[in-house]
XYZ file of N, CA and C in Angstrom:
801
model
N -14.186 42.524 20.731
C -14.327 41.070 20.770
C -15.754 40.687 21.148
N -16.504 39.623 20.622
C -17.738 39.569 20.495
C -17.230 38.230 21.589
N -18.341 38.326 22.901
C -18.141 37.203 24.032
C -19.479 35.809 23.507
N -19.029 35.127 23.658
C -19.903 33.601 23.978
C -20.679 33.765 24.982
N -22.051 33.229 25.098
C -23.060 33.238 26.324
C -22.849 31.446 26.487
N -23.286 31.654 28.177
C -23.264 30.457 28.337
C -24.498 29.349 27.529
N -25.353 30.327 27.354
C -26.351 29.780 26.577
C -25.586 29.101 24.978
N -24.665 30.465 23.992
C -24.871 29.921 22.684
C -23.538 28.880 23.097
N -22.892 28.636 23.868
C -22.103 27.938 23.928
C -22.508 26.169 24.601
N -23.819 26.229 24.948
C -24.129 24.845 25.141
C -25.278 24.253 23.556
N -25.470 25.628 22.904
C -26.080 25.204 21.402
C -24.424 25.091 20.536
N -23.344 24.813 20.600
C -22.840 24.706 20.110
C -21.619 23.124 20.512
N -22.585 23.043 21.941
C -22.020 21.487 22.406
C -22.930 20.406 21.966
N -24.240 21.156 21.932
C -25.145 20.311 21.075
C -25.129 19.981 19.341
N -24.425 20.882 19.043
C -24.256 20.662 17.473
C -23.152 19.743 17.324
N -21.697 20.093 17.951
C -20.180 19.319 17.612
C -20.745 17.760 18.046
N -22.029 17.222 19.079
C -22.089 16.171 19.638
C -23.203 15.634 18.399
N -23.561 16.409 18.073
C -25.084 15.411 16.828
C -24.280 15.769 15.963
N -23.350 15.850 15.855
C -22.763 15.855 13.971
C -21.529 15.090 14.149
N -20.440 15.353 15.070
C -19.911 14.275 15.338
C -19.691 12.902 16.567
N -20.054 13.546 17.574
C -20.677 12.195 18.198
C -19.067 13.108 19.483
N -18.784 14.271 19.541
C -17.537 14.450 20.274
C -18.594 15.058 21.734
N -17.608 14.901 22.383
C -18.468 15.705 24.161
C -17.760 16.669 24.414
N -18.051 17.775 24.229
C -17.658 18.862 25.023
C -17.624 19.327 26.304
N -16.800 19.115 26.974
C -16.532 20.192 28.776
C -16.999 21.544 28.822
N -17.550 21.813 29.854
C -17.619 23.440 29.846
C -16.150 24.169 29.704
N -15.270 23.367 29.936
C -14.176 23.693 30.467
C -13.922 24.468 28.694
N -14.473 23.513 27.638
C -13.754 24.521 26.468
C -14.425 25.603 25.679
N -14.849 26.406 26.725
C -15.639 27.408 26.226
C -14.871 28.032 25.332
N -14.263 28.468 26.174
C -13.243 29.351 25.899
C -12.503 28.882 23.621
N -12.080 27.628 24.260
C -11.764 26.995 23.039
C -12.998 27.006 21.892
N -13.924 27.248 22.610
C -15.170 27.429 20.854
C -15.012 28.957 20.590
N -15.077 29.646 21.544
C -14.904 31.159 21.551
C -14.090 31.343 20.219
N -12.707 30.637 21.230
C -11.833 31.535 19.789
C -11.659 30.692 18.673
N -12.343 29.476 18.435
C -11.448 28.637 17.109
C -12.967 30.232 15.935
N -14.539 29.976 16.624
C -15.153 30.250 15.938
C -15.417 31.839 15.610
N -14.710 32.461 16.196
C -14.698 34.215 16.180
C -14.465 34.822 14.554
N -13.734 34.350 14.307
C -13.185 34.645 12.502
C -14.378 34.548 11.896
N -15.013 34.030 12.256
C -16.083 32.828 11.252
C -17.622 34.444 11.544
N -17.567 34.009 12.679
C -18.709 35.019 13.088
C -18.454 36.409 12.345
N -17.103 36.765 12.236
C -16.930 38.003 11.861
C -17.070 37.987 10.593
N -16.607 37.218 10.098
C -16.615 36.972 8.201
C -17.947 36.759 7.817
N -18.566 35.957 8.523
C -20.058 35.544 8.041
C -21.294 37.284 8.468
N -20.165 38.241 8.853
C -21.222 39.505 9.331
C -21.961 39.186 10.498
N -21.497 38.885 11.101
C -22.828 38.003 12.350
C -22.629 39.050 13.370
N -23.773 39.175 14.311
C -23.477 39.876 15.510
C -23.333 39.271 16.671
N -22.986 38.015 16.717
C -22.782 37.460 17.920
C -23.073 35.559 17.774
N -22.599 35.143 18.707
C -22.473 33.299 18.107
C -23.787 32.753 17.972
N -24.678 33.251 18.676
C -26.107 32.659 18.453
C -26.246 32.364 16.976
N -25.902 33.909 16.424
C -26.476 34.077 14.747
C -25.698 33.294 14.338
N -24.318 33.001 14.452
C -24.411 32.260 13.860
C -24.387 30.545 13.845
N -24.992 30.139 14.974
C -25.329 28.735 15.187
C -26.700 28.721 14.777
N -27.412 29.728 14.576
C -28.999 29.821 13.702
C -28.510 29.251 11.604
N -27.320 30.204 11.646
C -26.962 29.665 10.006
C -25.964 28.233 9.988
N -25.448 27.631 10.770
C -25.552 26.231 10.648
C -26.258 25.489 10.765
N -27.632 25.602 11.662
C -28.303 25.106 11.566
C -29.724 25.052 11.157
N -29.920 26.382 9.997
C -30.774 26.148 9.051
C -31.297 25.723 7.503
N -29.704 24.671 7.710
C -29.483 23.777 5.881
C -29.601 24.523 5.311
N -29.054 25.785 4.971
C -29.030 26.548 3.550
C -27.534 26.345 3.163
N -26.449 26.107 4.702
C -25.460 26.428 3.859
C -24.534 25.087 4.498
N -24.214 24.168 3.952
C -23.338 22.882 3.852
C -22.208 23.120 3.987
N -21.773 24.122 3.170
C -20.335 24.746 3.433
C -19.807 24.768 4.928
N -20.840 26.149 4.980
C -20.449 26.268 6.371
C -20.046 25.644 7.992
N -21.147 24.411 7.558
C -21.404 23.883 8.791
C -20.198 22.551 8.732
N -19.198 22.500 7.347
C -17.814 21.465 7.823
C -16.799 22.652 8.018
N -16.766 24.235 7.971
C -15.974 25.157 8.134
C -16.197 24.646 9.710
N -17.186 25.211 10.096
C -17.424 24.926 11.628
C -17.149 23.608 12.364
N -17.279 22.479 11.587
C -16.589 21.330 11.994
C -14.931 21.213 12.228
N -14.685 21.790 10.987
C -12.825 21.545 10.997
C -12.524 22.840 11.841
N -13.063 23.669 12.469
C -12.624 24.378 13.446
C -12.646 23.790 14.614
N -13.447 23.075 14.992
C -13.857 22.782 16.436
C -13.309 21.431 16.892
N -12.360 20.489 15.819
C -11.797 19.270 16.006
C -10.945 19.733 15.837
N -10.559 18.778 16.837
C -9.198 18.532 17.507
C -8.319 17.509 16.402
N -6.993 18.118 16.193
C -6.063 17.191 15.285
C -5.007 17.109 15.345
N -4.250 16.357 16.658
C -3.071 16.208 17.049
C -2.200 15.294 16.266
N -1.138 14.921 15.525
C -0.639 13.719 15.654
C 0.882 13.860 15.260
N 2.001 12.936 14.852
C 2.901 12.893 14.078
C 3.455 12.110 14.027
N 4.311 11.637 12.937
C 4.813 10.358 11.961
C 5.641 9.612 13.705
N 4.741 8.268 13.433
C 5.407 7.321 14.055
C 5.184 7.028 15.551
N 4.046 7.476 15.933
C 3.640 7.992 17.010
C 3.635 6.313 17.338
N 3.441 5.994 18.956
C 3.648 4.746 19.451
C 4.332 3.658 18.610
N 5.818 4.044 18.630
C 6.466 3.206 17.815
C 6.001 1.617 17.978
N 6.026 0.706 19.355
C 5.705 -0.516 19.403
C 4.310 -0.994 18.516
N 3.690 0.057 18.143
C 2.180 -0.153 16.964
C 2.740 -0.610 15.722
N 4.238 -0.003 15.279
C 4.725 -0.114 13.806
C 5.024 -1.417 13.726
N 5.596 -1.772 15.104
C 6.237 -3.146 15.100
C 5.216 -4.296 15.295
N 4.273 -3.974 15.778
C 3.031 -5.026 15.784
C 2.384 -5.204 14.130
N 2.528 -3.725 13.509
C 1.893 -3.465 12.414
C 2.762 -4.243 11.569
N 4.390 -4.357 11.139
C 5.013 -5.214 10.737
C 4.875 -6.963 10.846
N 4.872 -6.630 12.117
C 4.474 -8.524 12.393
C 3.304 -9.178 11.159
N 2.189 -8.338 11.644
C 1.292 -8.786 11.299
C 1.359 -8.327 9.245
N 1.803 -7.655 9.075
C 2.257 -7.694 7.558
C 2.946 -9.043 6.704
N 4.265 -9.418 7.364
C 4.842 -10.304 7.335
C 4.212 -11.284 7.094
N 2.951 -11.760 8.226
C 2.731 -13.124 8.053
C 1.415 -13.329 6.949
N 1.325 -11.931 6.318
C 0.098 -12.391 5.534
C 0.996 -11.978 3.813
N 2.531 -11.916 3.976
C 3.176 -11.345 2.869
C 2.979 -12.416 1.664
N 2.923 -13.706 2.140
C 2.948 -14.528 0.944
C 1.764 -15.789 0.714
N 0.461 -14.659 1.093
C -0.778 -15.445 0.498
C -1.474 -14.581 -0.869
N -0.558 -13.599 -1.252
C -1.219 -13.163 -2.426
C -2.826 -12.500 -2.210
N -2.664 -12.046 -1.284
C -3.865 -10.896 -0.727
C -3.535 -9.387 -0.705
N -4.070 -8.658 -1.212
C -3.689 -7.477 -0.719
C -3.889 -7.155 1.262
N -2.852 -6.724 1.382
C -2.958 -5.915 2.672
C -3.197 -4.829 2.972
N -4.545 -4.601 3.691
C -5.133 -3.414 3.894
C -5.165 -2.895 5.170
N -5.124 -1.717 4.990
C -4.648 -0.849 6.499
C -5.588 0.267 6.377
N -6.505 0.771 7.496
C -7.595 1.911 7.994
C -6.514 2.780 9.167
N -6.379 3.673 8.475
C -6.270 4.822 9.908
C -7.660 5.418 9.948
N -8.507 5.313 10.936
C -9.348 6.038 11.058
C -9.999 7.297 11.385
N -8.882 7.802 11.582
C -8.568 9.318 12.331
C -7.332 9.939 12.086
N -7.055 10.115 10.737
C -6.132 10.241 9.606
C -5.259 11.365 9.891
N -6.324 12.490 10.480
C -5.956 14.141 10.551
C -4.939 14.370 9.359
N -4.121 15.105 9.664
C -3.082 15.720 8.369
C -2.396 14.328 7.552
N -2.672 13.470 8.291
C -1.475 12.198 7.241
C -0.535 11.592 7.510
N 0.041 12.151 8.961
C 1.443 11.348 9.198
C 1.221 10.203 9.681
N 0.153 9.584 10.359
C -0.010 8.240 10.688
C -0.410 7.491 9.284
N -1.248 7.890 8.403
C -1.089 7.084 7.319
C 0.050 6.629 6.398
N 0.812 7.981 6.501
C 1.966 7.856 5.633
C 3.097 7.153 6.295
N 3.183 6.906 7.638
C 3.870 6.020 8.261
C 3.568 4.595 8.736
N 1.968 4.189 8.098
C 2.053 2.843 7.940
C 2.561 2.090 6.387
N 2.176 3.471 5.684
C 2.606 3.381 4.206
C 3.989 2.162 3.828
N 5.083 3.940 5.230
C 6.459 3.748 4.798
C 6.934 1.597 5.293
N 5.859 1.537 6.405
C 6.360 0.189 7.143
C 5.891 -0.653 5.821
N 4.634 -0.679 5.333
C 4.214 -1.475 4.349
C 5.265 -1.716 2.933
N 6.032 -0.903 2.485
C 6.626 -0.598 1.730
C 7.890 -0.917 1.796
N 8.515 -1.515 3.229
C 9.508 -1.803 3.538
C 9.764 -3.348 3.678
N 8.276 -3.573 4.050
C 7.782 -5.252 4.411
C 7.291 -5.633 3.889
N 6.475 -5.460 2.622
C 5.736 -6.233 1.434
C 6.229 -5.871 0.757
N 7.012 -5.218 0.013
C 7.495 -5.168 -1.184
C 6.737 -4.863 -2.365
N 6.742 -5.455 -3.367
C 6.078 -5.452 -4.564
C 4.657 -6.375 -4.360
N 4.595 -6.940 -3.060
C 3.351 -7.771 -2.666
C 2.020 -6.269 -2.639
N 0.864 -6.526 -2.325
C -0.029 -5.705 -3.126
C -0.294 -5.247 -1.867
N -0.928 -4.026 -1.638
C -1.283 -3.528 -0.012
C -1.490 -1.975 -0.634
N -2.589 -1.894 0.574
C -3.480 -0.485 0.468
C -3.573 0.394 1.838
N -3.662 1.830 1.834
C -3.949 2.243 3.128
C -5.012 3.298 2.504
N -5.827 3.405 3.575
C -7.026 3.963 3.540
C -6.747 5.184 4.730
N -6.757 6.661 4.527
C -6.682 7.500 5.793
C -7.997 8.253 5.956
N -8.814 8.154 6.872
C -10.118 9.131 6.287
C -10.317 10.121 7.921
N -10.626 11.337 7.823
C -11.034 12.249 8.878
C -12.529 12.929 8.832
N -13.142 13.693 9.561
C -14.233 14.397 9.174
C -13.722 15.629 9.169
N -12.542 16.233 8.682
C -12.366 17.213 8.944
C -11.800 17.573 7.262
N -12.550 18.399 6.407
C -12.035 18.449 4.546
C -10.641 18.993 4.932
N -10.303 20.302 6.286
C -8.973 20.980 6.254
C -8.349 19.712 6.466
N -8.026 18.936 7.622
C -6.697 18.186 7.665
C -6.693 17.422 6.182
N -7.565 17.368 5.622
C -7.859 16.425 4.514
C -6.958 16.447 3.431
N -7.086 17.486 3.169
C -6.456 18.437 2.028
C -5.437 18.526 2.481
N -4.664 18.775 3.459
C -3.401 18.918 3.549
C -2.552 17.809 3.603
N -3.387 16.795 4.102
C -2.948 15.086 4.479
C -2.179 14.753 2.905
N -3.464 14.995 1.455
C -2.974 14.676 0.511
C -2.062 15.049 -0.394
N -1.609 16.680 0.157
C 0.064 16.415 -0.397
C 0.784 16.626 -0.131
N 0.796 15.687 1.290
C 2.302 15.130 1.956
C 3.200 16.089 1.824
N 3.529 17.134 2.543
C 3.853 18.381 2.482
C 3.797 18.472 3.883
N 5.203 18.860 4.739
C 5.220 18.951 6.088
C 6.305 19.698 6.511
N 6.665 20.448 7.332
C 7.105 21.339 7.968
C 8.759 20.097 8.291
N 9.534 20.560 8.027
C 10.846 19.422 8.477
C 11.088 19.167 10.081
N 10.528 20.001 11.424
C 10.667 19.927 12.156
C 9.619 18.535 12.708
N 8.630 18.711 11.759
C 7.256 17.381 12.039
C 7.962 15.858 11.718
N 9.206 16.088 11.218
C 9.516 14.284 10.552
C 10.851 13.912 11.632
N 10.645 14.709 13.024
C 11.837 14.265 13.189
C 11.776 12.665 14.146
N 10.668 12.101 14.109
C 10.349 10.761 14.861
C 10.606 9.684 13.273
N 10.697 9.764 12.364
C 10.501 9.138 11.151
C 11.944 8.600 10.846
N 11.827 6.904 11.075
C 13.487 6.307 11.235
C 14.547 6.811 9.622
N 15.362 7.465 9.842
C 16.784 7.936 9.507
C 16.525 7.061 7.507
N 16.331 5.603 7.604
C 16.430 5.171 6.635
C 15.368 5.373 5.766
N 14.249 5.273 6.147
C 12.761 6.094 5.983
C 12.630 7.049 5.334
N 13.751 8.082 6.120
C 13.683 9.488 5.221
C 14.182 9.256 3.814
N 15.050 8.424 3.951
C 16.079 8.903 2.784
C 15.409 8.138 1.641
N 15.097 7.327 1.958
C 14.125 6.531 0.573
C 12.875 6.294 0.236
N 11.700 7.386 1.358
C 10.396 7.402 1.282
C 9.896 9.157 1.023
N 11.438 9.822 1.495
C 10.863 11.376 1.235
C 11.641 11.974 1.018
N 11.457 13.789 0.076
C 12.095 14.316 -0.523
C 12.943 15.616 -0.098
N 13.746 15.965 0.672
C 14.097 17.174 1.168
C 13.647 18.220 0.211
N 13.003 19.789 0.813
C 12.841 20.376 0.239
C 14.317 21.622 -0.141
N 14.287 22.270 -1.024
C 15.292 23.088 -1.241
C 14.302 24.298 -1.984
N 15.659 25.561 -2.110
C 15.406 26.776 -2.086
C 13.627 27.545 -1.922
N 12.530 27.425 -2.292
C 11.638 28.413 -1.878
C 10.635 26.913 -0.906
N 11.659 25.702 -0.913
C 10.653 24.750 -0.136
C 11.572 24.416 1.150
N 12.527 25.026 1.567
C 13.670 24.513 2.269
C 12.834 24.943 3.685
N 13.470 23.936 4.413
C 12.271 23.814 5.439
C 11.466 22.432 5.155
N 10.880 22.243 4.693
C 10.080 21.175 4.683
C 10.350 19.966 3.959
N 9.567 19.031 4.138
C 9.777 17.143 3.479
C 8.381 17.156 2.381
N 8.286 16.548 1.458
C 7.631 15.718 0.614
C 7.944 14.763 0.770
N 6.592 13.690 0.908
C 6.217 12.279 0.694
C 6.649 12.078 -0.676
N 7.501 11.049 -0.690
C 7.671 10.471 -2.704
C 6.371 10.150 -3.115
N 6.483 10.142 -4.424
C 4.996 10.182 -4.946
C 4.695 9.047 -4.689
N 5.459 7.714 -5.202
C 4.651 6.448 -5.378
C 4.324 5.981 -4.135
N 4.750 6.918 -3.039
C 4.006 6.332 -1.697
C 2.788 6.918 -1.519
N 2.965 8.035 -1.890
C 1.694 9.151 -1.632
C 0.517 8.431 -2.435
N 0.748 7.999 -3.716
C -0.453 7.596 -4.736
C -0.974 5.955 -4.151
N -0.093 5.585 -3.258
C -0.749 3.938 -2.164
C -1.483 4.417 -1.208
N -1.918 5.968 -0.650
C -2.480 5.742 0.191
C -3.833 6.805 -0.099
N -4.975 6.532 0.315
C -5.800 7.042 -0.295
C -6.690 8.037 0.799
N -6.939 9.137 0.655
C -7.474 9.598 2.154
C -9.173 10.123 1.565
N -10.306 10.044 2.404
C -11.729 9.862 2.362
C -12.179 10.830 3.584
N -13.035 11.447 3.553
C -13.849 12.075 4.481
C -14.612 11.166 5.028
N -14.629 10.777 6.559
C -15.391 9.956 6.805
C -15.770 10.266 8.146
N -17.167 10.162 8.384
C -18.143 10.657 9.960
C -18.136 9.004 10.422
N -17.553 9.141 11.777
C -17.311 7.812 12.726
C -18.524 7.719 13.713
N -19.376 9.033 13.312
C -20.361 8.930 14.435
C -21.637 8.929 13.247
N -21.241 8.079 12.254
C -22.577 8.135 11.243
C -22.178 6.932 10.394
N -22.995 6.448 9.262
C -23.333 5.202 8.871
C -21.780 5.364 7.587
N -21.138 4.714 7.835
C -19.775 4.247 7.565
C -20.289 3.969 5.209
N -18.983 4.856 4.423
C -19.328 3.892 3.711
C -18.827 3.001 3.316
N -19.121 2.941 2.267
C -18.479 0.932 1.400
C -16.656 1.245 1.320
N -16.523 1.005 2.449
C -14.506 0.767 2.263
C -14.111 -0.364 2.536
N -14.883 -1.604 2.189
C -14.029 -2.905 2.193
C -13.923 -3.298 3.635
N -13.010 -4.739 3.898
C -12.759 -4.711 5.131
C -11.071 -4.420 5.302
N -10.292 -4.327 6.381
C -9.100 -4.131 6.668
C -8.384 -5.283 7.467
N -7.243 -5.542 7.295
C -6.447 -6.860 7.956
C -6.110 -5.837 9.162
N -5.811 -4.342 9.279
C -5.330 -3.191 10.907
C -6.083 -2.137 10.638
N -6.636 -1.656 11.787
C -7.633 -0.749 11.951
C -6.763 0.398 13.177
N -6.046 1.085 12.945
C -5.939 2.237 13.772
C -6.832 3.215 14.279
N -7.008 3.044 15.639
C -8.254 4.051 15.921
C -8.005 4.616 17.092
N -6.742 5.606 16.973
C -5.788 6.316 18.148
C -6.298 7.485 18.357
N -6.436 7.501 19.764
C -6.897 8.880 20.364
C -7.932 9.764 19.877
N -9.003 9.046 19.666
C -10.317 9.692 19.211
C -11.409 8.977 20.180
N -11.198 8.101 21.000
C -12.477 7.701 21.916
C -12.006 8.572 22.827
N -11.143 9.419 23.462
C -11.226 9.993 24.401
C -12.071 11.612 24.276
N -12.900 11.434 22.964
C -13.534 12.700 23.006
C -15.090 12.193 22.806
N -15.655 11.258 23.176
C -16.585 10.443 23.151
C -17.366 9.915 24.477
N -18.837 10.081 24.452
C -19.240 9.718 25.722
C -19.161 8.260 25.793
N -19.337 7.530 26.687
C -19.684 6.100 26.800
C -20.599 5.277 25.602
N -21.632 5.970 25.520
C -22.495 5.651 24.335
C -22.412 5.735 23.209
N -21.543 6.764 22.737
C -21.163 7.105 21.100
C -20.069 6.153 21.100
N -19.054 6.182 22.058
C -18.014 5.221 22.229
C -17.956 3.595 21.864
N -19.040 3.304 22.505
C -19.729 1.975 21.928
C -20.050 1.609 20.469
N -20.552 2.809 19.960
C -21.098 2.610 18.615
C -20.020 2.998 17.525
N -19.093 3.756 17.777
C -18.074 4.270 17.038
C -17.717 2.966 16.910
N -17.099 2.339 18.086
C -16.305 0.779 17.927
C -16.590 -0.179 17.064
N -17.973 -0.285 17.031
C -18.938 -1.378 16.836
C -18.872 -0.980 15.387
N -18.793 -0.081 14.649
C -19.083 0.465 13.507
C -17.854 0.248 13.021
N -16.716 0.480 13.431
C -15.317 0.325 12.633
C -15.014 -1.088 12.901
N -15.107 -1.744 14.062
C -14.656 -3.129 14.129
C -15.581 -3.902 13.244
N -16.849 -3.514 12.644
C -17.730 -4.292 11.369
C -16.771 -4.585 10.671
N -15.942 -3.492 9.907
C -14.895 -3.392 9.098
C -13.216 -4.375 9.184
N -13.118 -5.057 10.155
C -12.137 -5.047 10.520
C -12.298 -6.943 10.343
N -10.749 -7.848 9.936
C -11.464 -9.103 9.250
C -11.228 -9.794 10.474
N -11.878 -11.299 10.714
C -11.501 -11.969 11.525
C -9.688 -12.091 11.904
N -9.215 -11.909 13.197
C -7.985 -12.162 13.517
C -7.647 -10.709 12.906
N -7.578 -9.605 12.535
C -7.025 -8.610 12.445
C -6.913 -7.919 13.335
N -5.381 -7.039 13.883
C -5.409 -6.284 14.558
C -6.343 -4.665 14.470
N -6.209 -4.251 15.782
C -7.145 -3.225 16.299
C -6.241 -2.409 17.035
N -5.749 -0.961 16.984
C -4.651 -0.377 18.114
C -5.454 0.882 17.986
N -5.164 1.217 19.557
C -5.977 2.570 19.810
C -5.046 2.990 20.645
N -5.611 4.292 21.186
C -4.072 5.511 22.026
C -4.072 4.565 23.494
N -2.552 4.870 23.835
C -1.987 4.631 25.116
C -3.277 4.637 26.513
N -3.799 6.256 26.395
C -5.077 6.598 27.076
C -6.248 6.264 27.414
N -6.165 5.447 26.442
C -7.966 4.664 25.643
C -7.981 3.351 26.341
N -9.365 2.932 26.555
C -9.700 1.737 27.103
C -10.777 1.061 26.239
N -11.046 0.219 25.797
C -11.904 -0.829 25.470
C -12.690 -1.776 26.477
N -12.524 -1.227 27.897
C -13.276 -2.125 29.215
C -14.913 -1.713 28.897
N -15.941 -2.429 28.709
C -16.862 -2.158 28.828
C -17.473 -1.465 27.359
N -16.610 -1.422 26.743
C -16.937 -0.883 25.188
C -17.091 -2.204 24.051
N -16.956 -3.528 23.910
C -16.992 -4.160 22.971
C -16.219 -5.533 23.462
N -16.919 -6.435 23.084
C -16.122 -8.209 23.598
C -15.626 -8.554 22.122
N -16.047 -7.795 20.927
C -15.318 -8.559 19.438
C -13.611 -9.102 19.617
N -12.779 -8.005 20.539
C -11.799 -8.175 20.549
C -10.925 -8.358 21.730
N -10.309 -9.077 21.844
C -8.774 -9.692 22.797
C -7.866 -9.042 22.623
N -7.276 -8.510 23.933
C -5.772 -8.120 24.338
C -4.787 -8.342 24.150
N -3.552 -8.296 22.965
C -2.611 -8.177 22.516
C -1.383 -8.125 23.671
N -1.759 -6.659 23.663
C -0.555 -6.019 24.298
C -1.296 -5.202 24.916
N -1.042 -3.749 25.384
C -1.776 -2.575 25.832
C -1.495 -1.641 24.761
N -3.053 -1.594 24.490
C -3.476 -0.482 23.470
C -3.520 -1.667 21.838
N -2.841 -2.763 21.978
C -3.130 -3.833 21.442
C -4.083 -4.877 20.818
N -5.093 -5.138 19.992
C -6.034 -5.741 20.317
C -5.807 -6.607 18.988
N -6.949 -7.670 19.432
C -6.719 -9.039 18.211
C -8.380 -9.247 17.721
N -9.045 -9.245 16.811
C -10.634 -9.128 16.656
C -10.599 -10.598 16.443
N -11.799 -11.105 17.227
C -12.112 -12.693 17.929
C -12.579 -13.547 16.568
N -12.118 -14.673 16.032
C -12.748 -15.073 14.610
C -13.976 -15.418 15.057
């Protein structure tokens, strides 16, 4: 086993923080150790220095989002803070019959189940009315897997009973075990690679901006600007929901308190 120095392991808190804007603890040494060991070994390397010298001498692009989608973190699953769905409904409802599309940002998409579960609410509450969801991560792995809705059956068990039966597909014989997303939900929601700690691109604005449990890997300062950068996006009077954990004190006045974890962006 090839060990981490304390040295290549603070050139590698310096890289995850200028590429994505995340803060690393000493505490996760350990955690760079092993996500990046495979990598070192495959790439022939003799140790992590070498290879934080080949991410960071632009020859190879590849490499350096291999090394990204190792080192982020991507927790989530369908339906997570249920009282969000129900805020997320409200606010569907009352914009169902101005003939606007309704648009929805998860901003921290990871594999898909939060997108695909604003999908299923949208789909239940607008109807044939027009509405879009946007899921985007910096990570190409969760990316790719996000888009075909393809999940382990033990992952859908928060996903309401009626939901299943008319938004997804039980799998059988060499798929048994797992759920598929129906297609025509899958083809409403659209998922994008997108850096939250870099200049945002042209995605329109959004009537709900989900932005759960990703400031808690953020210093004060990136924190600020992450906000400031997605709430650009976000239209007058549209909601804003972030994790249980997360605070907005001292991070941004655009938006007013809802509920907790709640927010309303100020016209």
């Amino acid at each position: 086993m090839i060990t981490i120095t304390d040295q290549e392991f603070l050139q590698f808190q310096r890289f995850i923080y200028e590429t994505a804007g995340i803060s690393m603890s000493p505490a996760k040494k350990a955690l760079v150790s092993g996500r990046l060991a495979k990598r070192v070994q495959q790439c022939r390397l003799n140790n992590y220095g070498e290879y934080f010298r080949l991410l960071t001498s632009g020859n190879d692009a590849a490499e350096v989002q291999t090394a990204i989608d190792l080192l982020t973190t991507n927790e989530t699953y369908f339906f997570r803070e249920p009282k969000h769905f129900d805020q997320l409904r409200e606010a569907a409802c009352k914009l169902r019959r101005s003939g606007q599309t309704f648009r929805v940002w998860s901003a921290a998409s990871s594999s898909g189940e939060e997108a695909y579960s604003i999908a299923m609410v949208l789909a239940d509450t607008l109807g044939d009315a027009p509405w879009e969801v946007v899921g985007s991560d910096i990570s190409t792995r969760v990316l790719a897997r996000a888009r075909t809705g393809h999940y382990p059956l033990e992952r859908t068990t928060h996903i309401p009973p009626d939901y299943l039966k008319r938004y997804c597909l039980k799998g059988t014989g060499t798929q048994q075990g797992t759920l598929l997303i129906e297609r025509s939900l899958r083809q409403r929601v659209q998922f994008l690679q997108v850096n939250l700690n870099g200049t945002l691109p042209q995605l329109g604005t959004f009537d709900v901006i989900f932005l759960r449990n990703v400031m808690i890997y953020f210093n004060g300062d990136t924190k600020q600007q992450v906000v400031a950068r997605v709430l650009s996006l976000l239209k007058p009077n549209g909601c804003f929901f972030i994790g249980h954990s997360e605070s907005l004190h001292g991070v941004t006045d655009q938006v007013q308190p809802v509920m907790p974890s709640v927010y309303r962006k100020t016209a």
